[in-house]
């Protein structure tokens, strides 16, 4: 069963290690940028055409949610065309919101368009509780009345009005959610201690194409002049910086030579800084980055995940796979999420020596080699880390819960195979028959 529709995957990935990855990859559209845009698109009283939207399960689930509120959409020659002229309130089941956290970010757009709505609360996930208190606090500052009853947020906005919002933490999601809402809220809104992730910048560009007036996106202070109406537009989703970083790490872990193309090298600065410390040869041009590796990486003493432009939390798990085979010890401190260590036990099943201290600090004693094993992906980026480990391991690795990987990596196994890797998606039944 194709897990693109987000259902439980009936597949596993089988990885045969030991192949060097070589070649180039054209990076597809950013899942996180596209998901943010698919919340803000509801602000448009018109038809929007999006290009380079990634074909991953999170996108398809979110489109189903938008259609429940009256949006209609169609894929035409690779473009996604969305008509958001006729929106209405709806009571949606929590299954449509809980698995895709950014589904919650449509609350502000619906309030700005409809004046009231209700929406199930988003759930936590395997990397953390994922609260939305900063979102709610900001929407209330803009004049929304929001109550949480029985797991449902009931919201009314009799008269939204611009205001001063200070984010206790530079939350990417809260910055996206509040910036978009403010774009269709009368008056001036200032967001201080805003997140600076590239997905904020691309969302601001999308809102600008709809007629919004935003200054400071990408800095810690964003100023939004609310408009009376926002229109449909055409927009191209930027390349996925996290996908790009994952393929660069796949090159490094297989002693390969891979170039990722169609990217913004400045989005990889924090990763390249640590790859160079690990002895990996990194080069870059105006829209490409290349990684070449011979031999084992060396341990990197201190990696600490931070909000952008710091080391990305979404790259620390695949980075741990590389450092698991380094010559020497490494330390990775995860400061963004309280539980983003689901990859560690599984990497240790493959022969890694990683000890987690206090749930956030991974102490990695590099080993000469990993060996293939049966492992389970606990979340999206943990799954990517296990695939990378399988590419470097001796023998065969079977990875379950492929649906997590399908949330954010388009054609993952096809791309890795095209680069020379041996990665195959096989139905669970076939795999279990082989075992019996
Ligand atoms: C986005 O999540 C990304 N997801 C995440 O990528 C990414 O890890 C994260 O930003 C940080 O860069 C999407 O864009 C869909 P946050 P988001 O709000 O917006 C706390 C992936 O693998 N917080 O910056 O949810 C929160 O608990 C995913 O692609 C509050 O306390 O991230 C977390 O500890 C995983 N209250 C921290 O902030 C709030 O109201 C970062 O969260 C909101 C957040």
Coordinates of C-alpha atoms and ligand atoms in Angstrom, one line a residue:
X1 CA 0.0 0.0 0.0
X2 CA 1.4 3.3 -1.0
X3 CA 2.0 5.2 2.2
X4 CA 1.7 8.5 0.3
X5 CA -1.8 8.8 1.7
X6 CA -0.3 8.8 5.2
X7 CA -1.7 5.5 6.2
X8 CA 0.4 3.0 8.2
X9 CA 3.0 1.8 5.8
X10 CA 2.7 -1.8 4.6
X11 CA 6.3 -1.5 3.4
X12 CA 9.8 -1.8 4.8
X13 CA 13.0 -0.4 3.3
X14 CA 15.7 -3.0 2.6
X15 CA 19.2 -1.4 2.5
X16 CA 22.4 -3.3 1.4
X17 CA 25.4 -1.3 2.7
X18 CA 28.8 -0.8 1.3
X19 CA 28.1 1.2 -1.9
X20 CA 29.7 4.6 -2.4
X21 CA 27.1 7.2 -3.5
X22 CA 28.2 9.3 -6.5
X23 CA 26.4 11.8 -8.7
X24 CA 24.1 14.7 -8.4
X25 CA 20.6 15.3 -7.0
X26 CA 18.1 18.0 -8.0
X27 CA 16.4 18.8 -4.7
X28 CA 12.6 18.9 -4.7
X29 CA 10.4 21.5 -2.9
X30 CA 10.6 22.0 0.8
X31 CA 8.0 20.1 2.8
X32 CA 8.1 22.6 5.7
X33 CA 8.0 25.7 3.4
X34 CA 5.1 24.2 1.5
X35 CA 3.1 23.3 4.6
X36 CA 3.5 26.8 5.9
X37 CA 2.2 28.1 2.5
X38 CA -0.7 25.7 2.6
X39 CA -1.9 27.3 5.8
X40 CA -1.5 30.9 4.5
X41 CA -3.1 30.1 1.2
X42 CA -6.5 30.2 2.9
X43 CA -6.1 34.0 3.3
X44 CA -6.4 34.4 -0.4
X45 CA -9.8 35.4 -1.9
X46 CA -8.9 33.9 -5.2
X47 CA -7.0 31.1 -7.0
X48 CA -3.3 30.3 -6.2
X49 CA -0.9 28.3 -8.3
X50 CA 2.0 26.7 -6.5
X51 CA 5.0 25.1 -8.3
X52 CA 7.5 22.6 -6.9
X53 CA 5.2 21.4 -4.2
X54 CA 6.8 18.1 -2.9
X55 CA 4.8 14.9 -3.4
X56 CA 5.0 13.7 0.3
X57 CA 2.3 12.4 2.5
X58 CA 2.1 15.4 4.8
X59 CA 1.1 17.6 1.8
X60 CA -1.7 15.3 0.7
X61 CA -3.2 15.0 4.2
X62 CA -3.1 18.8 4.6
X63 CA -4.8 19.3 1.2
X64 CA -7.6 17.0 2.4
X65 CA -7.9 19.2 5.5
X66 CA -8.1 22.4 3.4
X67 CA -10.9 20.9 1.3
X68 CA -13.0 20.3 4.4
X69 CA -13.1 24.0 4.9
X70 CA -14.2 24.7 1.3
X71 CA -10.9 25.0 -0.6
X72 CA -10.8 23.1 -3.9
X73 CA -7.6 22.0 -5.6
X74 CA -6.2 20.1 -8.5
X75 CA -2.8 19.1 -9.7
X76 CA -2.2 20.2 -13.3
X77 CA 1.1 19.4 -15.1
X78 CA 3.0 19.3 -11.8
X79 CA 1.5 22.6 -10.5
X80 CA -1.0 22.7 -7.6
X81 CA -3.9 25.0 -8.2
X82 CA -6.0 26.0 -5.1
X83 CA -9.2 27.9 -5.1
X84 CA -9.9 29.5 -1.7
X85 CA -12.7 31.9 -2.6
X86 CA -15.5 30.0 -0.9
X87 CA -14.5 28.9 2.6
X88 CA -16.8 27.8 5.4
X89 CA -16.4 26.5 9.0
X90 CA -16.3 22.8 9.5
X91 CA -16.1 20.2 12.2
X92 CA -13.1 18.0 11.3
X93 CA -12.1 14.8 13.0
X94 CA -8.8 15.0 15.0
X95 CA -7.2 12.4 12.7
X96 CA -6.9 15.2 10.1
X97 CA -5.1 17.5 12.5
X98 CA -3.2 15.5 15.0
X99 CA -0.6 13.8 12.7
X100 CA 0.2 17.0 10.8
X101 CA 1.1 19.6 13.3
X102 CA 1.0 22.5 10.8
X103 CA -2.7 21.7 10.2
X104 CA -3.2 23.7 13.4
X105 CA -1.7 26.8 11.7
X106 CA -4.8 27.2 9.6
X107 CA -6.6 28.5 12.7
X108 CA -5.4 32.1 12.2
X109 CA -6.2 32.1 8.5
X110 CA -9.7 30.9 9.0
X111 CA -10.3 33.5 11.8
X112 CA -9.1 36.2 9.5
X113 CA -11.4 35.0 6.7
X114 CA -14.4 33.7 8.5
X115 CA -14.3 35.4 12.0
X116 CA -14.8 32.1 13.8
X117 CA -13.9 28.5 13.5
X118 CA -13.1 25.4 15.5
X119 CA -10.2 23.0 15.2
X120 CA -9.0 19.9 17.1
X121 CA -5.8 20.5 19.1
X122 CA -2.6 19.2 17.5
X123 CA -1.0 16.2 19.1
X124 CA 2.5 15.6 20.4
X125 CA 4.8 13.3 18.5
X126 CA 7.8 11.1 19.1
X127 CA 10.1 14.0 19.4
X128 CA 8.3 16.0 22.0
X129 CA 5.1 17.5 23.4
X130 CA 4.9 20.1 20.7
X131 CA 2.7 22.7 22.6
X132 CA 1.1 25.6 20.8
X133 CA 0.9 28.1 23.7
X134 CA 2.9 30.7 21.8
X135 CA 0.5 30.5 18.9
X136 CA -2.6 30.9 21.2
X137 CA -0.9 33.8 23.1
X138 CA -0.2 35.6 19.8
X139 CA -3.6 35.1 18.4
X140 CA -5.2 36.5 21.6
X141 CA -3.0 39.6 21.3
X142 CA -4.5 40.0 17.8
X143 CA -7.9 40.0 19.4
X144 CA -9.0 36.3 19.0
X145 CA -11.1 34.7 21.7
X146 CA -10.0 31.1 22.0
X147 CA -11.1 28.3 24.3
X148 CA -9.9 24.7 24.4
X149 CA -12.7 22.3 25.4
X150 CA -12.6 18.5 25.0
X151 CA -9.5 18.7 22.8
X152 CA -11.1 21.2 20.4
X153 CA -10.1 24.8 20.0
X154 CA -13.2 27.1 19.6
X155 CA -12.1 30.5 18.3
X156 CA -13.9 33.7 17.4
X157 CA -12.4 36.9 16.1
X158 CA -15.1 39.6 16.3
X159 CA -12.5 42.2 15.4
X160 CA -8.9 41.2 14.9
X161 CA -6.5 44.2 15.4
X162 CA -2.8 44.4 14.9
X163 CA -0.6 44.3 18.0
X164 CA 2.8 43.8 19.6
X165 CA 3.8 40.1 20.0
X166 CA 6.9 38.9 21.8
X167 CA 7.7 35.2 21.4
X168 CA 9.2 33.7 24.6
X169 CA 10.9 31.2 22.2
X170 CA 11.7 31.9 18.5
X171 CA 9.2 29.3 17.4
X172 CA 9.2 28.6 13.6
X173 CA 5.5 27.6 13.6
X174 CA 4.3 30.4 15.8
X175 CA 6.2 32.9 13.7
X176 CA 4.6 31.5 10.5
X177 CA 1.2 31.3 12.0
X178 CA 1.1 34.8 13.5
X179 CA 2.8 36.5 10.5
X180 CA 0.3 35.0 8.1
X181 CA -2.7 35.9 10.3
X182 CA -1.4 39.5 10.8
X183 CA -1.2 39.9 7.0
X184 CA -5.0 40.0 6.9
X185 CA -5.5 41.7 10.3
X186 CA -6.3 45.5 10.3
X187 CA -3.4 47.6 11.7
X188 CA 0.3 47.1 12.3
X189 CA 1.7 44.0 14.0
X190 CA 5.2 43.5 15.2
X191 CA 6.6 40.1 16.1
X192 CA 9.7 40.2 18.3
X193 CA 12.1 37.3 19.0
X194 CA 10.7 35.9 15.7
X195 CA 12.2 32.7 14.2
X196 CA 14.6 33.3 11.3
X197 CA 14.3 29.9 9.5
X198 CA 14.3 30.1 5.7
X199 CA 10.7 28.8 5.8
X200 CA 9.7 32.2 7.4
X201 CA 11.4 34.1 4.6
X202 CA 9.7 32.0 1.8
X203 CA 6.3 32.4 3.6
X204 CA 6.8 36.1 3.7
X205 CA 7.6 36.1 0.0
X206 CA 4.5 34.1 -0.7
X207 CA 2.4 36.5 1.4
X208 CA 3.9 39.4 -0.4
X209 CA 2.9 37.8 -3.7
X210 CA -0.7 37.8 -2.3
X211 CA -0.4 41.5 -1.6
X212 CA 0.8 41.5 2.0
X213 CA 3.2 44.1 3.3
X214 CA 5.8 42.5 5.5
X215 CA 9.3 43.7 6.5
X216 CA 12.0 41.9 8.5
X217 CA 11.3 38.3 7.7
X218 CA 14.5 36.4 8.4
X219 CA 15.4 38.7 11.2
X220 CA 14.2 38.5 14.8
X221 CA 11.7 41.4 14.4
X222 CA 9.0 41.2 11.7
X223 CA 6.6 44.1 11.0
X224 CA 3.3 43.3 9.2
X225 CA 0.9 46.0 7.8
X226 CA -2.4 44.2 7.7
X227 CA -4.4 44.4 4.4
X228 CA -8.2 44.3 3.8
X229 CA -7.9 41.6 1.2
X230 CA -5.3 39.2 -0.1
X231 CA -5.4 37.7 -3.6
X232 CA -4.4 34.5 -5.3
X233 CA -1.0 34.4 -6.8
X234 CA 1.6 32.2 -8.4
X235 CA 4.6 31.0 -6.3
X236 CA 7.4 28.5 -6.5
X237 CA 8.2 26.5 -3.3
X238 CA 12.0 26.7 -2.6
X239 CA 14.2 23.6 -2.4
X240 CA 14.1 21.5 0.8
X241 CA 17.2 22.4 2.8
X242 CA 16.7 19.4 5.1
X243 CA 16.5 16.9 2.2
X244 CA 19.6 18.5 0.8
X245 CA 21.5 18.1 4.1
X246 CA 20.4 14.5 4.3
X247 CA 21.9 13.7 0.9
X248 CA 25.1 15.5 1.7
X249 CA 25.4 13.3 4.9
X250 CA 24.6 10.2 2.8
X251 CA 27.6 11.1 0.6
X252 CA 29.9 11.6 3.6
X253 CA 28.8 8.3 5.3
X254 CA 29.4 6.2 2.2
X255 CA 32.8 7.8 1.3
X256 CA 31.0 9.2 -1.7
X257 CA 30.9 12.2 -4.0
X258 CA 27.5 13.9 -4.3
X259 CA 26.3 17.3 -5.5
X260 CA 22.9 18.6 -4.4
X261 CA 21.5 21.1 -7.0
X262 CA 18.9 23.8 -7.0
X263 CA 19.7 24.8 -3.4
X264 CA 20.7 27.9 -1.5
X265 CA 24.2 27.0 0.0
X266 CA 23.8 29.5 2.8
X267 CA 21.1 27.2 4.2
X268 CA 23.7 24.5 4.7
X269 CA 26.3 26.7 6.5
X270 CA 25.9 25.2 10.0
X271 CA 26.0 21.6 8.6
X272 CA 29.0 22.3 6.3
X273 CA 30.9 23.9 9.2
X274 CA 30.6 20.6 11.2
X275 CA 31.2 18.4 8.2
X276 CA 34.5 20.2 7.6
X277 CA 35.4 19.8 11.3
X278 CA 34.8 16.0 10.7
X279 CA 37.3 16.0 7.9
X280 CA 34.7 16.0 5.0
X281 CA 35.6 17.9 1.8
X282 CA 32.7 20.4 1.1
X283 CA 32.5 22.8 -1.8
X284 CA 29.7 25.1 -3.0
X285 CA 28.6 27.3 -5.9
X286 CA 25.7 29.7 -6.4
X287 CA 23.0 27.0 -6.3
X288 CA 24.8 23.7 -5.5
X289 CA 26.8 22.1 -2.7
X290 CA 29.2 19.1 -3.1
X291 CA 30.4 16.6 -0.5
X292 CA 33.4 14.3 -1.2
X293 CA 34.7 11.9 1.4
X294 CA 37.5 9.4 1.6
X295 CA 38.0 7.3 4.7
X296 CA 36.4 7.8 8.1
X297 CA 35.2 11.1 9.5
X298 CA 36.8 12.3 12.7
X299 CA 34.8 12.9 15.9
X300 CA 33.3 16.4 16.4
X301 CA 33.4 17.5 20.0
X302 CA 30.4 19.7 20.3
X303 CA 27.3 20.0 18.2
X304 CA 24.5 21.9 19.7
X305 CA 21.2 22.3 17.9
X306 CA 19.9 25.9 17.9
X307 CA 17.2 27.9 16.1
X308 CA 18.3 29.0 12.6
X309 CA 21.0 29.9 11.7
X310 CA 22.3 27.5 14.3
X311 CA 22.8 23.7 13.7
X312 CA 19.4 22.4 12.6
X313 CA 17.6 20.0 15.0
X314 CA 16.3 18.2 11.9
X315 CA 19.8 17.3 10.8
X316 CA 21.2 16.1 14.2
X317 CA 19.8 12.6 13.8
X318 CA 21.3 11.9 10.4
X319 CA 24.5 13.6 11.6
X320 CA 24.6 11.2 14.5
X321 CA 24.6 8.3 12.0
X322 CA 27.8 9.7 10.4
X323 CA 29.5 10.4 13.7
X324 CA 28.6 6.8 14.8
X325 CA 31.4 5.6 12.5
X326 CA 33.9 8.4 13.2
X327 CA 37.4 8.0 14.4
X328 CA 37.0 9.5 17.9
X329 CA 34.2 10.7 20.1
X330 CA 31.5 13.3 19.4
X331 CA 28.8 15.0 21.4
X332 CA 25.4 16.2 20.1
X333 CA 23.2 18.3 22.4
X334 CA 19.6 18.6 21.3
X335 CA 18.2 21.9 22.7
X336 CA 15.0 22.3 20.7
X337 CA 13.1 19.1 21.5
X338 CA 12.9 17.1 24.7
X339 CA 12.7 13.7 23.1
X340 CA 14.6 13.7 19.8
X341 CA 16.7 10.6 20.5
X342 CA 14.5 7.8 18.9
X343 CA 17.3 7.0 16.5
X344 CA 19.9 6.2 19.2
X345 CA 18.7 2.7 20.4
X346 CA 18.2 1.7 16.8
X347 CA 21.7 2.8 15.7
X348 CA 23.1 1.0 18.7
X349 CA 21.4 -2.2 17.4
X350 CA 23.6 -1.7 14.4
X351 CA 26.7 -1.6 16.5
X352 CA 26.9 2.1 17.3
X353 CA 28.0 3.2 20.8
X354 CA 25.8 6.1 21.7
X355 CA 24.8 7.0 25.2
X356 CA 22.1 9.6 25.9
X357 CA 22.4 11.8 29.0
X358 CA 19.4 13.6 30.3
X359 CA 17.4 12.9 27.2
X360 CA 19.1 15.6 25.2
X361 CA 22.9 15.0 25.1
X362 CA 24.2 12.1 22.9
X363 CA 27.7 11.0 23.7
X364 CA 29.0 9.1 20.6
X365 CA 32.0 6.8 20.8
X366 CA 32.9 6.3 17.1
X367 CA 33.2 2.6 15.9
X368 CA 35.0 1.3 12.9
X369 CA 31.9 -0.1 11.2
X370 CA 28.2 -0.7 11.7
X371 CA 26.4 -4.0 10.8
X372 CA 23.0 -4.3 9.2
X373 CA 20.1 -5.1 11.5
X374 CA 16.3 -4.9 11.7
X375 CA 15.5 -1.4 13.0
X376 CA 12.4 0.7 13.5
X377 CA 12.0 4.4 12.5
X378 CA 10.4 6.4 15.4
X379 CA 10.0 9.7 13.4
X380 CA 10.8 11.3 10.1
X381 CA 14.5 12.3 10.7
X382 CA 15.3 9.2 12.8
X383 CA 14.1 7.1 9.8
X384 CA 16.5 9.1 7.5
X385 CA 19.3 8.5 10.0
X386 CA 18.7 4.7 9.9
X387 CA 18.7 4.7 6.1
X388 CA 22.1 6.5 6.1
X389 CA 23.5 4.0 8.7
X390 CA 22.2 1.1 6.5
X391 CA 24.1 2.6 3.5
X392 CA 27.3 2.4 5.5
X393 CA 26.7 -0.8 7.4
X394 CA 28.0 -4.2 6.5
X395 CA 25.2 -6.4 5.2
X396 CA 21.4 -5.9 5.1
X397 CA 19.4 -3.4 7.1
X398 CA 15.6 -3.6 7.3
X399 CA 13.8 -0.4 8.3
X400 CA 10.2 -0.5 9.5
X401 CA 7.7 2.4 9.8
X402 CA 8.6 3.7 6.3
X403 CA 5.5 6.0 6.5
X404 CA 7.5 8.3 8.8
X405 CA 10.1 8.7 6.0
X406 CA 7.5 9.2 3.4
X407 CA 6.2 12.3 5.3
X408 CA 9.2 14.3 4.3
X409 CA 11.4 12.6 1.7
X410 CA 10.1 12.3 -1.9
X411 CA 11.4 9.3 -3.9
X412 CA 14.0 8.7 -1.2
X413 CA 14.9 5.1 -2.2
X414 CA 14.8 6.0 -5.9
X415 CA 17.2 8.9 -5.4
X416 CA 19.6 6.9 -3.3
X417 CA 19.5 4.0 -5.8
X418 CA 20.2 6.4 -8.7
X419 CA 23.3 7.6 -6.7
X420 CA 24.5 4.0 -6.5
X421 CA 23.0 2.9 -3.2
X422 CA 21.1 -0.3 -2.9
X423 CA 17.8 0.7 -1.3
X424 CA 14.5 -1.2 -2.0
X425 CA 11.0 -0.7 -0.8
X426 CA 9.4 -4.1 -0.2
X427 CA 5.9 -5.0 1.1
X428 CA 5.8 -6.2 4.7
X429 CA 4.0 -9.4 3.6
X430 CA 6.8 -10.3 1.2
X431 CA 9.4 -9.6 3.9
X432 CA 7.6 -11.7 6.5
X433 CA 7.2 -14.5 4.0
X434 CA 10.9 -14.4 3.4
X435 CA 11.4 -14.6 7.2
X436 CA 9.0 -17.5 7.7
Ligands
LIG1 C1 9.1 23.3 12.6 O1 8.3 22.8 13.6 C2 9.4 22.2 11.7 N1 8.2 21.6 11.2 C3 10.2 21.1 12.4 O2 10.6 20.2 11.5 C4 11.5 21.8 13.0 O3 12.2 20.9 13.8 C5 11.1 23.0 13.8 O4 10.3 23.9 13.1 C6 12.3 23.7 14.4 O5 13.1 24.2 13.3 C7 7.5 22.2 10.2 O6 7.9 23.2 9.7 C8 6.3 21.4 9.7 P1 8.9 25.3 16.7 P2 7.5 23.7 14.7 O7 7.5 25.9 16.9 O8 7.1 24.9 14.0 C9 8.5 24.8 21.4 C10 10.7 18.0 10.5 O9 11.4 17.0 10.8 N2 7.2 25.5 21.2 O10 10.0 26.1 16.3 O11 6.6 22.9 15.4 C11 8.4 23.3 20.8 O12 7.9 22.5 21.8 C12 10.0 18.8 11.6 O13 10.6 18.5 9.3 C13 6.5 25.9 22.4 O14 7.0 25.6 23.5 O15 8.8 24.1 15.6 C14 9.8 23.0 20.5 O16 10.5 22.6 21.7 C15 10.2 18.3 13.0 N3 5.3 26.5 22.3 C16 10.4 24.3 20.0 O17 9.5 25.4 20.5 C17 4.8 26.8 21.0 O18 3.7 27.4 21.0 C18 10.5 24.5 18.5 O19 9.2 24.4 18.0 C19 5.5 26.4 19.9 C20 6.7 25.8 20.0

